[in-house]
Amino acid sequence: MLWIMRFSGLFTALLAIIVLSPSLQSFPPAEAIRSSHLDAYLRFPTSDTPPHRFSFRRAPAFRNAADCAAADVDSGVCNPSLVHVAITLDFEYLRGSIAAVHSILQHSSCPESVFFHFLVSETDLGSLVRSSFPDLKFKVYYFDPEIVRSMISTSVRQALEQPLNYARNYLAGMLEPCVRRVIYLDSDLIVVDDIAKLWRTNLGSKTIGAPEYCHANFTKYFTPAFWSDERFSGAFRGRSPCYFNTGVMVMDLERWRSVGYTEVIERWMEIQKTDRIYELGSLPPFLLVFAGEVAPIEHRWNQHGLGGDNVRGSCRDLHPGPVSLLHWSGSGKPWFRLDSRKPCPLDTLWAPYDLYGHSR
């Protein structure tokens, strides 16, 4: 577990050196990371590099601890002992997704009992995952972007308008009926604690669980037109809504299916097309449906905002307290900033999980 208190300046730099130094790491580095020089492995394909010409280094093998439930390789996705994790895969964020998987396996006490559900709108991504994690339990699910394309409205940042961002709305229908619960994770994060702890979240009667941030100005997530129209703002009547980040959620898929929340979210997206009730991508529909009805999860499980805001992507520090997950939400992504040799101090905490490398 990584315990980090709020820091900046010299302390941040010293911590980054400790994390990156091979002699001080508490975990074995990936096979090809044999140098302490970032330039040797923090490279991404240029615009003239076809997608099929890049690959990822193989991670070390991760095995279950002695007290884990038996990892039956033939039991499939319906094995009740599995921890289910859903992540999107696309070429632009693939490097982040691979790092996220690497971090989960690295810190899991039962890594062979984690099953990954990868949501894609492009082909041939599964083979890239397999090249880094030969023994990984996973399945690739194709998400047709045309399902949501006509419902997506413009946002403050173009990346937020990508159809794959909305795939999490359809998880309950895409995953097998025997998968009753799933952890949904964004591609721009690393997990530095045992994912099984998050999996055991008690949702009670709630459909989703997430860290809530009730100090945030909730009104800013919707337009004045929304708040001035009782037809829309009345959605929160009887609730005490708080902001939560949809990049880290524990989801009860069984309850989601029984209520039909996918259709409820779609109705709000259709209203948005005609009445412009929000500005920020796929987040507001989730807030409209679930804010005030979220099972609380400790803030340690989503230290978000490390990518800065949605425009400048400026550097930020961690919030006070222990850390189980670091999330580069915002416009600044660690792999881009590291490659440009203009990293933020916290980007160096992401670097040890990066497995990117050109195929030779």
Tab-separated table of C-alpha atoms in Angstrom:
chain	number	residue	atom	x	y	z
A	1	MET	CA	0.000	0.000	0.000
A	2	LEU	CA	1.291	3.450	-0.828
A	3	TRP	CA	0.801	6.018	1.959
A	4	ILE	CA	1.478	9.517	0.723
A	5	MET	CA	0.627	12.734	2.500
A	6	ARG	CA	0.202	16.021	0.666
A	7	PHE	CA	3.549	17.180	-0.608
A	8	SER	CA	5.218	19.520	-3.057
A	9	GLY	CA	8.590	20.921	-4.036
A	10	LEU	CA	11.641	19.108	-2.752
A	11	PHE	CA	9.696	16.356	-1.002
A	12	THR	CA	7.892	15.491	-4.216
A	13	ALA	CA	11.154	15.238	-6.117
A	14	LEU	CA	12.721	13.043	-3.439
A	15	LEU	CA	9.731	10.722	-3.396
A	16	ALA	CA	9.822	10.399	-7.172
A	17	ILE	CA	13.500	9.412	-7.028
A	18	ILE	CA	12.710	6.724	-4.448
A	19	VAL	CA	9.886	5.291	-6.535
A	20	LEU	CA	11.903	5.187	-9.747
A	21	SER	CA	15.175	3.893	-8.335
A	22	PRO	CA	15.418	0.144	-9.099
A	23	SER	CA	17.461	-0.481	-5.954
A	24	LEU	CA	14.725	1.003	-3.746
A	25	GLN	CA	11.626	-0.365	-5.450
A	26	SER	CA	9.504	-2.744	-3.391
A	27	PHE	CA	8.477	-4.643	-6.506
A	28	PRO	CA	10.319	-6.308	-9.398
A	29	PRO	CA	10.494	-4.086	-12.500
A	30	ALA	CA	9.220	-5.301	-15.859
A	31	GLU	CA	11.713	-7.307	-17.891
A	32	ALA	CA	12.864	-4.601	-20.243
A	33	ILE	CA	13.166	-1.762	-17.709
A	34	ARG	CA	16.839	-2.275	-17.057
A	35	SER	CA	17.881	1.349	-16.848
A	36	SER	CA	17.064	4.180	-14.481
A	37	HIS	CA	17.005	6.586	-17.451
A	38	LEU	CA	13.447	7.536	-18.382
A	39	ASP	CA	14.328	8.212	-22.001
A	40	ALA	CA	15.080	4.536	-22.555
A	41	TYR	CA	11.473	3.461	-22.195
A	42	LEU	CA	9.156	6.451	-22.111
A	43	ARG	CA	8.508	6.683	-25.855
A	44	PHE	CA	5.254	6.630	-27.771
A	45	PRO	CA	4.671	6.139	-31.489
A	46	THR	CA	4.971	9.251	-33.597
A	47	SER	CA	2.356	10.284	-36.136
A	48	ASP	CA	4.163	8.335	-38.861
A	49	THR	CA	4.264	5.115	-36.819
A	50	PRO	CA	1.430	2.728	-37.757
A	51	PRO	CA	-0.434	1.334	-34.729
A	52	HIS	CA	0.569	-2.240	-35.541
A	53	ARG	CA	4.254	-1.345	-35.261
A	54	PHE	CA	4.264	-0.699	-31.524
A	55	SER	CA	4.056	-3.174	-28.686
A	56	PHE	CA	4.487	-3.476	-24.959
A	57	ARG	CA	7.119	-5.267	-22.944
A	58	ARG	CA	6.202	-8.392	-21.087
A	59	ALA	CA	5.465	-7.915	-17.404
A	60	PRO	CA	6.761	-10.379	-14.834
A	61	ALA	CA	4.504	-13.275	-13.919
A	62	PHE	CA	2.151	-12.537	-11.037
A	63	ARG	CA	1.007	-15.465	-8.900
A	64	ASN	CA	-1.578	-15.861	-6.175
A	65	ALA	CA	-0.560	-15.923	-2.540
A	66	ALA	CA	-0.955	-19.193	-0.669
A	67	ASP	CA	-4.216	-18.172	1.001
A	68	CYS	CA	-5.993	-17.238	-2.261
A	69	ALA	CA	-8.861	-19.284	-3.614
A	70	ALA	CA	-7.749	-21.783	-6.231
A	71	ALA	CA	-7.334	-20.113	-9.616
A	72	ASP	CA	-9.079	-22.532	-11.957
A	73	VAL	CA	-7.989	-21.563	-15.458
A	74	ASP	CA	-10.882	-23.490	-17.003
A	75	SER	CA	-13.717	-22.080	-14.886
A	76	GLY	CA	-14.225	-19.039	-17.092
A	77	VAL	CA	-15.784	-15.692	-16.389
A	78	CYS	CA	-18.512	-17.127	-14.138
A	79	ASN	CA	-16.130	-18.306	-11.422
A	80	PRO	CA	-17.600	-16.795	-8.218
A	81	SER	CA	-14.139	-16.252	-6.701
A	82	LEU	CA	-13.085	-13.771	-9.403
A	83	VAL	CA	-12.679	-10.022	-9.010
A	84	HIS	CA	-14.089	-8.354	-12.144
A	85	VAL	CA	-12.497	-5.174	-13.522
A	86	ALA	CA	-13.691	-3.305	-16.630
A	87	ILE	CA	-11.412	-0.922	-18.557
A	88	THR	CA	-11.670	0.608	-22.018
A	89	LEU	CA	-8.942	0.081	-24.626
A	90	ASP	CA	-8.179	2.420	-27.512
A	91	PHE	CA	-4.961	3.323	-29.288
A	92	GLU	CA	-4.722	6.819	-27.821
A	93	TYR	CA	-5.044	5.670	-24.202
A	94	LEU	CA	-3.731	2.112	-24.575
A	95	ARG	CA	-0.470	2.958	-22.853
A	96	GLY	CA	-2.426	4.136	-19.830
A	97	SER	CA	-4.656	1.055	-19.805
A	98	ILE	CA	-1.659	-1.287	-19.887
A	99	ALA	CA	-0.064	0.604	-16.993
A	100	ALA	CA	-3.324	0.384	-15.030
A	101	VAL	CA	-3.477	-3.400	-15.498
A	102	HIS	CA	0.184	-3.706	-14.531
A	103	SER	CA	-0.390	-1.739	-11.330
A	104	ILE	CA	-3.427	-3.824	-10.360
A	105	LEU	CA	-1.534	-7.097	-10.790
A	106	GLN	CA	1.523	-5.735	-9.009
A	107	HIS	CA	-0.357	-4.876	-5.839
A	108	SER	CA	-2.951	-7.660	-5.792
A	109	SER	CA	-2.527	-10.477	-3.302
A	110	CYS	CA	-4.484	-12.751	-5.677
A	111	PRO	CA	-3.618	-11.472	-9.177
A	112	GLU	CA	-4.638	-14.725	-10.867
A	113	SER	CA	-8.133	-14.196	-9.498
A	114	VAL	CA	-8.655	-10.866	-11.267
A	115	PHE	CA	-10.648	-11.016	-14.512
A	116	PHE	CA	-10.427	-8.042	-16.870
A	117	HIS	CA	-13.231	-6.996	-19.198
A	118	PHE	CA	-11.815	-4.779	-21.959
A	119	LEU	CA	-14.219	-2.564	-23.890
A	120	VAL	CA	-13.020	-1.666	-27.384
A	121	SER	CA	-14.186	0.049	-30.552
A	122	GLU	CA	-11.037	-0.929	-32.494
A	123	THR	CA	-9.576	-4.296	-33.460
A	124	ASP	CA	-6.317	-6.096	-32.605
A	125	LEU	CA	-5.943	-4.576	-29.138
A	126	GLY	CA	-6.360	-7.859	-27.305
A	127	SER	CA	-3.163	-9.237	-28.822
A	128	LEU	CA	-1.214	-6.252	-27.494
A	129	VAL	CA	-2.553	-6.934	-24.001
A	130	ARG	CA	-1.643	-10.612	-24.302
A	131	SER	CA	1.911	-9.725	-25.342
A	132	SER	CA	2.483	-8.060	-21.973
A	133	PHE	CA	0.390	-10.378	-19.810
A	134	PRO	CA	0.447	-13.926	-21.282
A	135	ASP	CA	-1.434	-15.454	-18.344
A	136	LEU	CA	-3.987	-12.691	-17.848
A	137	LYS	CA	-7.643	-13.633	-17.504
A	138	PHE	CA	-9.528	-11.302	-19.801
A	139	LYS	CA	-12.152	-10.950	-22.480
A	140	VAL	CA	-12.550	-8.250	-25.136
A	141	TYR	CA	-15.994	-6.776	-25.802
A	142	TYR	CA	-16.732	-4.728	-28.879
A	143	PHE	CA	-18.661	-1.517	-28.253
A	144	ASP	CA	-20.285	-0.118	-31.376
A	145	PRO	CA	-19.747	3.669	-31.333
A	146	GLU	CA	-22.862	4.164	-33.438
A	147	ILE	CA	-24.977	3.209	-30.424
A	148	VAL	CA	-24.280	6.579	-28.796
A	149	ARG	CA	-22.819	8.787	-31.508
A	150	SER	CA	-26.102	10.546	-32.259
A	151	MET	CA	-26.706	11.179	-28.550
A	152	ILE	CA	-23.334	12.791	-27.798
A	153	SER	CA	-23.260	16.569	-27.540
A	154	THR	CA	-20.221	18.846	-27.686
A	155	SER	CA	-18.160	19.202	-24.534
A	156	VAL	CA	-15.475	21.452	-23.066
A	157	ARG	CA	-12.808	19.050	-24.356
A	158	GLN	CA	-12.992	16.947	-27.509
A	159	ALA	CA	-11.607	13.861	-25.777
A	160	LEU	CA	-14.737	13.808	-23.615
A	161	GLU	CA	-16.886	13.377	-26.714
A	162	GLN	CA	-15.436	10.012	-27.752
A	163	PRO	CA	-18.123	7.289	-27.917
A	164	LEU	CA	-15.996	4.815	-25.934
A	165	ASN	CA	-16.341	7.114	-22.893
A	166	TYR	CA	-19.976	6.066	-22.813
A	167	ALA	CA	-19.337	2.314	-22.911
A	168	ARG	CA	-19.614	2.080	-19.126
A	169	ASN	CA	-23.312	2.960	-19.511
A	170	TYR	CA	-23.758	-0.375	-21.293
A	171	LEU	CA	-21.665	-2.689	-19.102
A	172	ALA	CA	-24.690	-4.435	-17.635
A	173	GLY	CA	-25.792	-5.550	-21.090
A	174	MET	CA	-22.347	-6.292	-22.516
A	175	LEU	CA	-20.989	-8.482	-19.727
A	176	GLU	CA	-22.248	-11.983	-19.072
A	177	PRO	CA	-25.349	-12.228	-16.831
A	178	CYS	CA	-23.322	-14.232	-14.304
A	179	VAL	CA	-21.124	-11.160	-13.707
A	180	ARG	CA	-23.135	-9.491	-10.980
A	181	ARG	CA	-20.601	-6.879	-9.891
A	182	VAL	CA	-17.748	-5.077	-11.605
A	183	ILE	CA	-15.178	-2.417	-10.797
A	184	TYR	CA	-15.071	0.146	-13.579
A	185	LEU	CA	-11.763	2.012	-13.969
A	186	ASP	CA	-10.610	4.747	-16.313
A	187	SER	CA	-7.448	4.253	-18.366
A	188	ASP	CA	-5.457	7.109	-16.820
A	189	LEU	CA	-4.847	5.745	-13.346
A	190	ILE	CA	-2.738	3.332	-11.334
A	191	VAL	CA	-3.798	1.216	-8.374
A	192	VAL	CA	-1.292	1.010	-5.515
A	193	ASP	CA	-3.286	-1.160	-3.128
A	194	ASP	CA	-4.959	-4.565	-3.286
A	195	ILE	CA	-7.912	-4.280	-5.681
A	196	ALA	CA	-9.738	-6.917	-3.616
A	197	LYS	CA	-10.287	-4.316	-0.903
A	198	LEU	CA	-12.207	-2.137	-3.340
A	199	TRP	CA	-14.087	-5.186	-4.619
A	200	ARG	CA	-15.401	-5.905	-1.108
A	201	THR	CA	-17.131	-2.509	-0.898
A	202	ASN	CA	-20.504	-2.820	0.804
A	203	LEU	CA	-22.991	-1.242	-1.588
A	204	GLY	CA	-25.987	-1.909	0.654
A	205	SER	CA	-29.092	-0.986	-1.320
A	206	LYS	CA	-27.164	1.234	-3.777
A	207	THR	CA	-26.368	0.405	-7.383
A	208	ILE	CA	-22.957	2.066	-7.495
A	209	GLY	CA	-20.244	2.985	-5.023
A	210	ALA	CA	-17.669	5.742	-5.480
A	211	PRO	CA	-15.745	8.329	-3.462
A	212	GLU	CA	-17.959	11.394	-3.084
A	213	TYR	CA	-16.796	15.007	-2.835
A	214	CYS	CA	-19.567	16.957	-1.157
A	215	HIS	CA	-17.428	20.091	-0.759
A	216	ALA	CA	-17.360	20.542	-4.559
A	217	ASN	CA	-19.664	23.113	-6.131
A	218	PHE	CA	-22.270	20.731	-7.511
A	219	THR	CA	-24.193	23.434	-9.361
A	220	LYS	CA	-21.351	24.011	-11.827
A	221	TYR	CA	-21.884	20.625	-13.468
A	222	PHE	CA	-25.141	21.831	-15.006
A	223	THR	CA	-26.155	24.914	-16.960
A	224	PRO	CA	-28.331	27.781	-15.681
A	225	ALA	CA	-31.033	26.475	-18.006
A	226	PHE	CA	-31.033	23.223	-16.028
A	227	TRP	CA	-31.329	24.837	-12.616
A	228	SER	CA	-34.017	27.283	-13.724
A	229	ASP	CA	-36.298	24.587	-15.098
A	230	GLU	CA	-38.083	22.482	-12.502
A	231	ARG	CA	-38.588	19.715	-15.066
A	232	PHE	CA	-34.843	19.109	-14.918
A	233	SER	CA	-33.605	20.320	-11.519
A	234	GLY	CA	-36.492	18.452	-9.890
A	235	ALA	CA	-34.543	15.267	-10.571
A	236	PHE	CA	-32.620	15.982	-7.356
A	237	ARG	CA	-35.698	16.580	-5.208
A	238	GLY	CA	-35.448	14.518	-2.043
A	239	ARG	CA	-31.750	13.846	-2.600
A	240	SER	CA	-28.573	15.439	-1.235
A	241	PRO	CA	-26.433	15.180	-4.375
A	242	CYS	CA	-22.644	15.257	-4.224
A	243	TYR	CA	-20.088	15.183	-7.020
A	244	PHE	CA	-18.404	11.860	-7.689
A	245	ASN	CA	-15.907	10.913	-10.376
A	246	THR	CA	-17.133	8.148	-12.683
A	247	GLY	CA	-13.597	6.939	-13.411
A	248	VAL	CA	-13.636	4.680	-10.342
A	249	MET	CA	-16.888	2.899	-9.528
A	250	VAL	CA	-18.043	-0.365	-8.014
A	251	MET	CA	-21.207	-1.317	-9.871
A	252	ASP	CA	-23.963	-3.755	-8.931
A	253	LEU	CA	-24.834	-5.004	-12.410
A	254	GLU	CA	-27.658	-7.199	-11.197
A	255	ARG	CA	-29.490	-4.220	-9.704
A	256	TRP	CA	-28.597	-2.062	-12.729
A	257	ARG	CA	-30.209	-4.609	-15.045
A	258	SER	CA	-33.356	-4.925	-12.945
A	259	VAL	CA	-33.977	-1.164	-12.939
A	260	GLY	CA	-32.837	-0.497	-16.511
A	261	TYR	CA	-30.461	2.355	-15.743
A	262	THR	CA	-28.964	2.333	-19.242
A	263	GLU	CA	-32.265	3.554	-20.651
A	264	VAL	CA	-32.587	6.195	-17.913
A	265	ILE	CA	-29.152	7.593	-18.797
A	266	GLU	CA	-30.021	7.577	-22.477
A	267	ARG	CA	-33.152	9.647	-21.816
A	268	TRP	CA	-31.067	12.347	-20.138
A	269	MET	CA	-28.644	12.332	-23.061
A	270	GLU	CA	-31.547	12.883	-25.430
A	271	ILE	CA	-32.773	15.808	-23.317
A	272	GLN	CA	-29.265	17.265	-23.437
A	273	LYS	CA	-29.355	17.329	-27.236
A	274	THR	CA	-32.379	19.633	-27.250
A	275	ASP	CA	-32.046	21.637	-24.014
A	276	ARG	CA	-28.294	21.844	-23.309
A	277	ILE	CA	-28.451	21.120	-19.588
A	278	TYR	CA	-24.735	20.362	-19.045
A	279	GLU	CA	-21.294	20.909	-20.620
A	280	LEU	CA	-19.092	18.058	-19.445
A	281	GLY	CA	-19.265	14.842	-21.482
A	282	SER	CA	-20.424	11.554	-19.991
A	283	LEU	CA	-20.288	12.563	-16.305
A	284	PRO	CA	-23.503	14.623	-15.865
A	285	PRO	CA	-25.918	11.844	-16.887
A	286	PHE	CA	-24.421	9.693	-14.126
A	287	LEU	CA	-24.815	12.546	-11.656
A	288	LEU	CA	-28.424	13.014	-12.704
A	289	VAL	CA	-29.249	9.372	-12.093
A	290	PHE	CA	-27.093	8.508	-9.080
A	291	ALA	CA	-25.877	11.624	-7.202
A	292	GLY	CA	-27.177	11.386	-3.646
A	293	GLU	CA	-27.700	7.654	-4.074
A	294	VAL	CA	-24.072	6.493	-4.053
A	295	ALA	CA	-22.530	4.055	-1.581
A	296	PRO	CA	-19.576	5.952	-0.089
A	297	ILE	CA	-16.031	4.739	-0.704
A	298	GLU	CA	-12.932	6.171	0.977
A	299	HIS	CA	-11.265	9.020	-0.915
A	300	ARG	CA	-8.032	7.039	-0.953
A	301	TRP	CA	-9.564	5.036	-3.832
A	302	ASN	CA	-9.686	7.998	-6.193
A	303	GLN	CA	-7.003	10.628	-5.784
A	304	HIS	CA	-8.264	12.277	-8.943
A	305	GLY	CA	-7.491	15.485	-10.789
A	306	LEU	CA	-3.770	14.754	-11.265
A	307	GLY	CA	-4.125	15.621	-14.956
A	308	GLY	CA	-5.033	19.191	-14.049
A	309	ASP	CA	-8.098	20.911	-15.434
A	310	ASN	CA	-9.796	20.195	-18.754
A	311	VAL	CA	-7.952	22.990	-20.566
A	312	ARG	CA	-4.440	23.622	-19.275
A	313	GLY	CA	-3.639	20.268	-17.676
A	314	SER	CA	-1.545	21.964	-15.003
A	315	CYS	CA	0.363	20.095	-12.276
A	316	ARG	CA	-1.402	19.275	-9.039
A	317	ASP	CA	-0.522	17.771	-5.693
A	318	LEU	CA	-2.232	14.905	-3.916
A	319	HIS	CA	-5.037	15.502	-1.487
A	320	PRO	CA	-4.154	14.907	2.195
A	321	GLY	CA	-4.336	11.345	3.448
A	322	PRO	CA	-3.453	7.800	2.397
A	323	VAL	CA	-3.532	6.752	-1.257
A	324	SER	CA	-4.764	3.538	-2.851
A	325	LEU	CA	-5.345	4.852	-6.385
A	326	LEU	CA	-3.859	7.789	-8.334
A	327	HIS	CA	-5.992	9.162	-11.147
A	328	TRP	CA	-4.788	11.552	-13.867
A	329	SER	CA	-8.263	12.854	-14.722
A	330	GLY	CA	-8.097	16.151	-16.596
A	331	SER	CA	-6.328	16.978	-19.833
A	332	GLY	CA	-2.731	16.224	-18.769
A	333	LYS	CA	-1.733	12.551	-19.111
A	334	PRO	CA	1.505	11.282	-17.566
A	335	TRP	CA	2.786	9.466	-20.662
A	336	PHE	CA	2.471	12.555	-22.845
A	337	ARG	CA	4.103	14.835	-20.287
A	338	LEU	CA	6.939	12.394	-19.634
A	339	ASP	CA	7.600	12.009	-23.354
A	340	SER	CA	7.714	15.777	-23.775
A	341	ARG	CA	10.281	15.923	-20.928
A	342	LYS	CA	7.987	18.299	-19.084
A	343	PRO	CA	6.525	15.979	-16.455
A	344	CYS	CA	4.712	17.004	-13.332
A	345	PRO	CA	6.312	15.618	-10.158
A	346	LEU	CA	3.557	13.047	-9.627
A	347	ASP	CA	3.921	11.702	-13.176
A	348	THR	CA	7.051	9.899	-12.040
A	349	LEU	CA	4.860	7.735	-9.797
A	350	TRP	CA	3.125	6.421	-12.909
A	351	ALA	CA	6.348	5.710	-14.838
A	352	PRO	CA	7.378	2.387	-13.190
A	353	TYR	CA	4.178	0.761	-14.444
A	354	ASP	CA	4.709	1.846	-18.055
A	355	LEU	CA	5.455	-1.140	-20.312
A	356	TYR	CA	5.478	0.659	-23.640
A	357	GLY	CA	8.150	-0.199	-26.224
A	358	HIS	CA	8.406	-0.360	-30.030
A	359	SER	CA	8.432	-3.801	-31.613
A	360	ARG	CA	11.745	-4.622	-33.184
